[in-house]
Amino acid sequence: MKHFRQLLAAAAVSMTFAVPAEAETVLTVHYPMPGFFKDVMDTISKKFMEENPEIRITFANPSATYEEGIQTIMRQAGTAEMPDVTFIGLNRLRMVNERDIPVDLGPFIAKDGNMAEQGFSENILKLAQVNRKQVGLAFATSNPIMYYNADLVRKAGGDPENPPKTWDEVIALGGKIKALGDGVEGIDFRWQGDDWMFSALLFGAGGRMLAEDEATVAFNGPEGQKAIEVLDRMVKEGGLPVLTKQAGEQAFVAGKVGFAFQTTGALRNTIKNVGGKFDLRTAAIPLIDPVNGKLPTGGNAVVILTRDAEKQEAAWKFAKFAAGPYGASVVVPGTGYVPNNELAAKSPDYLANFYKENPLFRAGLEQMPRMIPWYAFPGTNGVKVTQTIVENLSRVVEQSATPEEALDDAAAEVESLLPRS
């Protein structure tokens, strides 16, 4: 009995002097497109928690697309369901900012000091700014590239070592590939889903979506007419069939399409799905105006939503880690996106050697000087605007409207959806 009392006394002493464990901060994180990002997010969060054991990352159900993701966040804003951190398509940052949903990261950046030393240059920071407010940090950035089946190019009389540099050359060779028969198509151009690939044609012609004052549509001007005519010619001359996004991707990886035009972010999955079925190559996407042409920056930014001060500090740590050199070194090889952090791109500790050893990834990297922000339409009708543009592009691909009719109809519908001052 005496021994038992001594044990209790010793336990009481040890409890008195024990140092309490640091409280754990739990962050709920939401992200879109798990097909691209699940493995990436798992890897980044695991490494982050190893380095920050006082913070635990849990994931909300991911959204299938950027469009579904933004609608989820708009619906959950201000409710208990709202995640602490989310990843939002760059063209939807304006929409959430107009609702005052994201936390302004400006004070965190000011407190941190020189962000450039951490690889966040001014140009990189601007990718996730809205009206000079730092709404997020660019996480995964992409540009559109040309994927091609070198075997089909060779069979059609082309030179895989010198792929087409202009749309005229793409369309001509696409037509020859289509003529090979056996269910082979010339081109798959990812026009479905959103306005990004139309932007690639429009910006590549030196055009813009809206006028400077954002009160009127500008995409139906001369540059937009050139852009939609290229899409029409792909159908009529280049062997572009009417396919869903998924069907087009499946046809390409099966070796049944000559050229595919879509995000560099799909590169890792494309490499995996092609396997050894054919000789896969990549190259720069042609520009209608090779001098003044630009390319839209696709991808997403990490955005902090929580209003809890303690969680905000933890979320800022996670945001910087995810968008920083380590995060970029996971995103690029794991997807095909281009690095959004300058330290990651230049340092042999991260990606410098990767690009030397993986030439298929260079096309997106080399196009980075052409990248400009993915245009974000003003007002609350951004998703409807995107759907309107896509619906009218489908009329061109299906050949149910002329390029002029589709472009004029899209312009009129979009203009009616713009906010009125």
Coordinates of C-alpha atoms in Angstrom, one line a residue:
M1 CA 0.0 0.0 0.0
K2 CA 2.8 2.3 0.9
H3 CA 4.5 1.5 -2.4
F4 CA 1.2 2.4 -4.3
R5 CA 1.0 5.7 -2.5
Q6 CA 4.6 6.5 -3.5
L7 CA 3.7 5.8 -7.2
L8 CA 0.7 8.1 -7.0
A9 CA 2.9 10.8 -5.5
A10 CA 5.5 10.4 -8.2
A11 CA 2.9 10.5 -10.9
A12 CA 1.5 13.7 -9.4
V13 CA 4.9 15.3 -9.4
S14 CA 5.5 14.3 -13.0
M15 CA 2.2 15.7 -14.1
T16 CA 2.9 19.0 -12.3
F17 CA 6.2 19.5 -14.2
A18 CA 5.1 18.1 -17.6
V19 CA 5.2 20.6 -20.4
P20 CA 1.8 20.6 -22.2
A21 CA 1.9 19.6 -25.9
E22 CA 1.5 22.5 -28.3
A23 CA -2.1 22.8 -29.5
E24 CA -2.7 21.5 -33.0
T25 CA -4.2 23.8 -35.6
V26 CA -6.3 21.9 -38.2
L27 CA -6.7 23.4 -41.7
T28 CA -9.4 22.2 -44.0
V29 CA -8.2 22.5 -47.6
H30 CA -10.3 22.3 -50.8
Y31 CA -8.9 21.9 -54.3
P32 CA -10.3 21.2 -57.8
M33 CA -9.4 18.6 -60.5
P34 CA -8.3 15.6 -58.4
G35 CA -7.2 13.8 -61.6
F36 CA -4.4 16.4 -61.9
F37 CA -3.8 17.3 -58.2
K38 CA -4.7 14.5 -55.8
D39 CA -1.2 13.0 -55.7
V40 CA 0.4 16.4 -55.7
M41 CA -1.7 17.6 -52.8
D42 CA -1.1 14.5 -50.8
T43 CA 2.7 14.8 -51.3
I44 CA 2.8 18.5 -50.5
S45 CA 0.6 18.2 -47.4
K46 CA 2.6 15.2 -46.0
K47 CA 5.9 17.1 -46.4
F48 CA 4.4 20.3 -44.9
M49 CA 3.1 18.4 -41.8
E50 CA 6.5 16.8 -41.3
E51 CA 8.0 20.3 -41.2
N52 CA 5.1 21.8 -39.2
P53 CA 3.9 19.2 -36.8
E54 CA 1.7 21.7 -35.0
I55 CA -0.5 22.0 -38.1
R56 CA -2.7 19.3 -39.6
I57 CA -4.1 19.4 -43.1
T58 CA -7.4 17.7 -43.9
F59 CA -9.0 17.8 -47.3
A60 CA -12.6 18.6 -48.2
N61 CA -14.1 16.8 -51.1
P62 CA -12.3 18.0 -54.3
S63 CA -14.3 19.6 -57.2
A64 CA -14.1 18.0 -60.6
T65 CA -13.4 21.3 -62.4
Y66 CA -12.5 24.9 -61.7
E67 CA -16.1 25.9 -62.5
E68 CA -17.5 23.5 -60.0
G69 CA -14.9 24.6 -57.5
I70 CA -15.8 28.3 -57.7
Q71 CA -19.5 27.5 -57.4
T72 CA -18.8 25.4 -54.3
I73 CA -16.9 28.2 -52.6
M74 CA -19.5 30.8 -53.5
R75 CA -22.2 28.6 -52.0
Q76 CA -20.3 27.8 -48.9
A77 CA -18.9 31.3 -48.2
G78 CA -19.7 32.5 -44.7
T79 CA -21.1 29.1 -43.6
A80 CA -19.6 26.4 -41.4
E81 CA -18.9 24.3 -44.5
M82 CA -16.5 26.9 -46.0
P83 CA -12.9 25.5 -46.0
D84 CA -10.0 27.4 -44.5
V85 CA -8.0 27.3 -47.7
T86 CA -8.9 26.7 -51.3
F87 CA -7.4 26.6 -54.8
I88 CA -9.2 28.8 -57.3
G89 CA -8.9 29.1 -61.1
L90 CA -6.9 32.2 -61.9
N91 CA -9.8 33.6 -64.0
R92 CA -12.2 33.3 -61.0
L93 CA -10.2 35.2 -58.4
R94 CA -12.0 38.4 -59.5
M95 CA -15.4 36.8 -58.8
V96 CA -14.6 35.8 -55.2
N97 CA -12.9 39.1 -54.6
E98 CA -15.9 41.1 -55.6
R99 CA -17.8 39.2 -52.9
D100 CA -15.0 39.9 -50.4
I101 CA -14.5 36.2 -49.7
P102 CA -10.7 35.9 -49.8
V103 CA -8.3 37.2 -47.1
D104 CA -6.0 40.0 -48.3
L105 CA -2.5 38.6 -48.3
G106 CA -0.9 42.0 -48.6
P107 CA -0.3 42.4 -44.8
F108 CA 1.3 38.9 -44.6
I109 CA 3.6 39.7 -47.5
A110 CA 4.5 43.0 -45.9
K111 CA 5.3 41.3 -42.6
D112 CA 7.3 38.6 -44.4
G113 CA 9.7 41.1 -46.1
N114 CA 11.3 40.4 -49.4
M115 CA 9.2 37.7 -51.2
A116 CA 11.5 37.8 -54.2
E117 CA 14.2 36.1 -52.1
Q118 CA 11.7 33.2 -51.7
G119 CA 11.1 33.0 -55.4
F120 CA 8.0 35.1 -55.6
S121 CA 8.9 37.8 -58.1
E122 CA 6.6 40.8 -58.7
N123 CA 5.4 39.3 -61.9
I124 CA 4.6 36.0 -60.2
L125 CA 2.7 37.8 -57.4
K126 CA 0.7 39.7 -60.0
L127 CA -0.8 36.5 -61.4
A128 CA -3.0 36.3 -58.3
Q129 CA -3.8 40.0 -57.8
V130 CA -7.1 41.7 -58.4
N131 CA -7.1 45.4 -58.6
R132 CA -3.7 45.3 -56.8
K133 CA -5.0 43.3 -53.9
Q134 CA -3.1 40.1 -53.3
V135 CA -6.0 37.6 -53.4
G136 CA -3.8 34.5 -53.4
L137 CA -0.5 33.0 -54.5
A138 CA -0.2 31.4 -57.9
F139 CA 0.1 27.6 -57.3
A140 CA -0.1 25.8 -60.6
T141 CA 0.4 27.8 -63.7
S142 CA 0.1 26.5 -67.3
N143 CA 0.0 27.6 -70.9
P144 CA -1.4 25.8 -73.9
I145 CA 1.0 23.6 -75.9
M146 CA 1.0 21.3 -79.0
Y147 CA 1.2 17.6 -78.3
Y148 CA 1.8 15.5 -81.4
N149 CA 2.1 11.9 -82.5
A150 CA 5.4 11.8 -84.3
D151 CA 4.5 8.4 -85.9
L152 CA 1.4 9.8 -87.6
V153 CA 3.3 13.0 -88.6
R154 CA 5.9 10.9 -90.3
K155 CA 3.4 8.7 -92.1
A156 CA 1.7 11.8 -93.5
G157 CA 4.9 13.1 -94.9
G158 CA 5.8 15.6 -92.1
D159 CA 9.1 15.9 -90.2
P160 CA 8.7 15.2 -86.5
E161 CA 12.0 17.0 -85.9
N162 CA 10.5 20.2 -87.3
P163 CA 6.9 20.4 -86.2
P164 CA 4.5 23.0 -87.6
K165 CA 5.2 26.6 -86.6
T166 CA 2.0 28.2 -88.0
W167 CA -1.7 27.4 -87.9
D168 CA -1.6 27.0 -91.7
E169 CA 1.0 24.3 -91.4
V170 CA -0.9 22.6 -88.6
I171 CA -4.1 22.5 -90.6
A172 CA -2.4 21.3 -93.8
L173 CA -0.6 18.5 -92.0
G174 CA -3.7 17.7 -89.9
G175 CA -5.7 17.2 -93.2
K176 CA -3.0 14.8 -94.5
I177 CA -3.1 12.8 -91.2
K178 CA -6.9 12.6 -91.5
A179 CA -6.5 11.3 -95.0
L180 CA -4.5 8.3 -93.7
G181 CA -7.9 6.7 -92.8
D182 CA -8.4 3.8 -90.3
G183 CA -10.3 6.1 -88.0
V184 CA -7.4 8.5 -87.6
E185 CA -8.2 12.2 -86.9
G186 CA -6.0 15.2 -87.7
I187 CA -6.5 17.5 -84.7
D188 CA -8.0 17.6 -81.2
F189 CA -8.4 21.2 -80.0
R190 CA -9.7 21.4 -76.4
W191 CA -12.4 24.1 -76.9
Q192 CA -14.8 22.5 -74.4
G193 CA -15.2 23.4 -70.8
D194 CA -14.2 27.1 -70.6
D195 CA -12.9 30.0 -72.6
W196 CA -9.2 29.2 -72.1
M197 CA -8.3 27.7 -75.5
F198 CA -10.3 30.3 -77.3
S199 CA -8.2 32.8 -75.4
A200 CA -5.1 31.0 -76.7
L201 CA -6.3 31.8 -80.3
L202 CA -7.5 35.3 -79.4
F203 CA -4.5 36.4 -77.4
G204 CA -2.3 34.7 -79.9
A205 CA -3.7 37.1 -82.5
G206 CA -3.0 40.0 -80.3
G207 CA -6.6 40.4 -79.2
R208 CA -8.4 41.0 -75.9
M209 CA -11.7 39.9 -74.4
L210 CA -13.2 43.3 -73.5
A211 CA -12.5 46.9 -74.3
E212 CA -10.2 48.9 -72.0
D213 CA -13.2 50.2 -70.0
E214 CA -14.6 46.7 -69.7
A215 CA -18.1 48.0 -70.7
T216 CA -18.1 46.4 -74.2
V217 CA -16.9 43.2 -75.9
A218 CA -13.7 43.3 -77.9
F219 CA -13.3 39.6 -78.8
N220 CA -15.5 40.0 -81.9
G221 CA -13.0 42.4 -83.5
P222 CA -10.5 41.6 -86.2
E223 CA -8.3 39.4 -83.9
G224 CA -11.3 37.4 -82.7
Q225 CA -12.5 36.9 -86.3
K226 CA -9.0 35.5 -87.1
A227 CA -9.2 33.3 -84.1
I228 CA -12.6 31.7 -84.8
E229 CA -11.7 31.3 -88.5
V230 CA -8.8 29.2 -87.4
L231 CA -11.1 27.0 -85.4
D232 CA -13.5 26.7 -88.4
R233 CA -10.6 25.7 -90.7
M234 CA -9.5 23.1 -88.2
V235 CA -12.9 21.4 -88.7
K236 CA -13.1 21.9 -92.5
E237 CA -9.5 21.3 -93.5
G238 CA -7.6 19.9 -90.6
G239 CA -9.6 16.9 -89.4
L240 CA -11.0 18.2 -86.1
P241 CA -14.0 16.0 -85.2
V242 CA -16.8 16.7 -82.8
L243 CA -15.6 15.1 -79.6
T244 CA -16.0 15.6 -75.9
K245 CA -13.0 16.6 -73.9
Q246 CA -12.6 13.1 -72.5
A247 CA -13.2 11.4 -75.9
G248 CA -10.6 13.6 -77.5
E249 CA -8.0 12.9 -74.9
Q250 CA -8.7 9.1 -75.1
A251 CA -8.4 9.2 -78.9
F252 CA -5.1 11.0 -78.8
V253 CA -3.5 8.6 -76.2
A254 CA -4.8 5.7 -78.3
G255 CA -2.7 6.9 -81.2
K256 CA -5.7 8.0 -83.3
V257 CA -5.1 11.8 -83.4
G258 CA -2.1 13.6 -85.0
F259 CA -2.1 16.9 -83.0
A260 CA -3.7 17.7 -79.6
F261 CA -3.8 21.3 -78.3
Q262 CA -4.4 21.7 -74.6
T263 CA -2.8 22.7 -71.3
T264 CA 0.7 21.7 -70.4
G265 CA -0.8 20.6 -67.1
A266 CA -2.1 17.4 -68.8
L267 CA 1.4 16.4 -69.8
R268 CA 2.3 13.9 -67.0
N269 CA -1.1 12.1 -67.4
T270 CA -0.6 12.0 -71.2
I271 CA 2.9 10.5 -70.9
K272 CA 1.6 7.9 -68.6
N273 CA -1.5 7.0 -70.7
V274 CA 0.5 7.0 -74.0
G275 CA 3.1 4.7 -72.6
G276 CA 4.9 3.1 -75.5
K277 CA 2.0 3.1 -78.0
F278 CA 3.7 5.8 -80.1
D279 CA 6.4 8.5 -80.2
L280 CA 5.0 11.4 -78.2
R281 CA 6.4 14.9 -78.8
T282 CA 5.5 18.4 -77.6
A283 CA 6.1 21.8 -79.1
A284 CA 5.1 25.5 -78.8
I285 CA 1.5 26.3 -79.9
P286 CA 1.4 28.5 -83.0
L287 CA 0.5 32.1 -82.7
I288 CA -1.7 33.9 -85.2
D289 CA 0.5 37.0 -84.7
P290 CA 4.0 35.7 -83.9
V291 CA 5.2 39.2 -83.0
N292 CA 2.4 40.5 -80.7
G293 CA 0.7 37.2 -79.8
K294 CA 0.4 36.2 -76.1
L295 CA -0.8 33.2 -74.3
P296 CA -3.3 32.9 -71.4
T297 CA -2.0 31.7 -68.0
G298 CA -4.0 28.8 -66.9
G299 CA -4.0 27.2 -63.5
N300 CA -5.0 28.2 -60.0
A301 CA -3.9 30.1 -56.9
V302 CA -4.0 29.1 -53.3
V303 CA -6.4 31.4 -51.4
I304 CA -7.0 31.8 -47.7
L305 CA -10.6 32.0 -46.6
T306 CA -10.6 31.5 -42.8
R307 CA -11.3 34.6 -40.7
D308 CA -9.7 33.0 -37.6
A309 CA -6.5 34.8 -36.8
E310 CA -4.6 31.7 -35.6
K311 CA -5.7 29.6 -38.6
Q312 CA -4.7 32.5 -40.9
E313 CA -1.1 32.3 -39.6
A314 CA -1.1 28.5 -40.2
A315 CA -2.8 29.0 -43.6
W316 CA -0.2 31.5 -44.7
K317 CA 2.6 29.0 -43.8
F318 CA 0.8 26.4 -45.9
A319 CA 0.1 28.7 -48.8
K320 CA 3.8 29.8 -49.1
F321 CA 4.9 26.2 -48.8
A322 CA 2.5 24.9 -51.5
A323 CA 3.3 27.8 -53.9
G324 CA 7.0 27.9 -53.0
P325 CA 10.0 26.0 -54.4
Y326 CA 9.2 22.6 -52.8
G327 CA 5.5 22.8 -54.0
A328 CA 6.6 23.8 -57.5
S329 CA 9.1 20.9 -57.6
V330 CA 6.2 18.5 -56.9
V331 CA 3.6 20.2 -59.2
V332 CA 5.8 20.4 -62.3
P333 CA 7.0 16.7 -62.6
G334 CA 3.6 15.5 -61.2
T335 CA 1.5 17.3 -63.8
G336 CA 3.3 19.3 -66.4
Y337 CA 2.4 22.7 -65.2
V338 CA 5.2 25.3 -65.5
P339 CA 6.9 26.6 -62.3
N340 CA 5.3 29.6 -60.6
N341 CA 8.3 30.1 -58.4
E342 CA 11.6 31.4 -59.7
L343 CA 13.8 29.6 -57.2
A344 CA 12.3 26.3 -58.3
A345 CA 12.8 27.0 -62.0
K346 CA 16.5 27.9 -61.6
S347 CA 17.9 25.8 -58.8
P348 CA 19.4 22.4 -59.4
D349 CA 18.0 21.5 -55.9
Y350 CA 14.5 21.6 -57.5
L351 CA 13.8 21.7 -61.3
A352 CA 16.9 22.9 -63.2
N353 CA 18.1 19.3 -63.9
F354 CA 14.6 18.0 -64.4
Y355 CA 14.1 20.1 -67.5
K356 CA 17.5 18.9 -68.9
E357 CA 16.4 15.3 -68.5
N358 CA 12.8 15.6 -69.6
P359 CA 12.5 17.4 -72.9
L360 CA 8.8 17.0 -73.3
F361 CA 8.3 19.5 -70.4
R362 CA 10.3 22.3 -72.1
A363 CA 7.6 23.6 -74.5
G364 CA 5.6 25.1 -71.6
L365 CA 8.7 26.5 -69.9
E366 CA 9.9 28.1 -73.1
Q367 CA 6.6 29.8 -73.6
M368 CA 6.6 31.5 -70.2
P369 CA 7.7 34.9 -71.6
R370 CA 4.4 35.0 -73.6
M371 CA 2.1 34.3 -70.7
I372 CA -0.4 37.0 -69.6
P373 CA -3.2 36.6 -67.0
W374 CA -6.2 34.4 -67.9
Y375 CA -8.9 37.1 -68.3
A376 CA -11.4 37.4 -65.5
F377 CA -14.8 38.9 -66.6
P378 CA -16.2 41.5 -64.2
G379 CA -19.4 41.0 -62.3
T380 CA -21.3 37.9 -61.0
N381 CA -22.0 36.3 -64.4
G382 CA -18.5 35.0 -65.0
V383 CA -19.6 31.4 -65.3
K384 CA -22.5 32.3 -67.6
V385 CA -20.1 34.3 -69.8
T386 CA -17.8 31.3 -70.1
Q387 CA -20.7 29.0 -70.9
T388 CA -21.9 31.4 -73.6
I389 CA -18.6 31.4 -75.3
V390 CA -18.2 27.6 -75.2
E391 CA -21.8 27.1 -76.5
N392 CA -21.0 29.3 -79.5
L393 CA -17.7 27.6 -80.2
S394 CA -19.6 24.3 -80.3
R395 CA -21.7 25.7 -83.1
V396 CA -18.6 26.3 -85.1
V397 CA -17.2 22.8 -84.4
E398 CA -20.5 21.2 -85.2
Q399 CA -20.8 23.4 -88.3
S400 CA -24.3 24.6 -87.3
A401 CA -23.3 28.3 -87.6
T402 CA -20.7 30.2 -89.5
P403 CA -17.7 31.7 -87.6
E404 CA -19.2 35.2 -88.1
E405 CA -22.6 34.2 -86.8
A406 CA -21.2 32.4 -83.7
L407 CA -18.8 35.2 -82.8
D408 CA -21.5 37.9 -83.2
D409 CA -24.0 35.9 -81.2
A410 CA -21.4 35.2 -78.4
A411 CA -20.5 38.9 -78.3
A412 CA -24.1 40.1 -78.0
E413 CA -24.9 37.5 -75.3
V414 CA -21.8 38.3 -73.3
E415 CA -22.4 42.0 -73.5
S416 CA -25.8 41.5 -72.0
L417 CA -24.2 39.7 -69.1
L418 CA -21.7 42.4 -68.2
P419 CA -22.4 44.6 -65.2
R420 CA -24.0 47.9 -65.8
S421 CA -22.6 50.9 -64.0

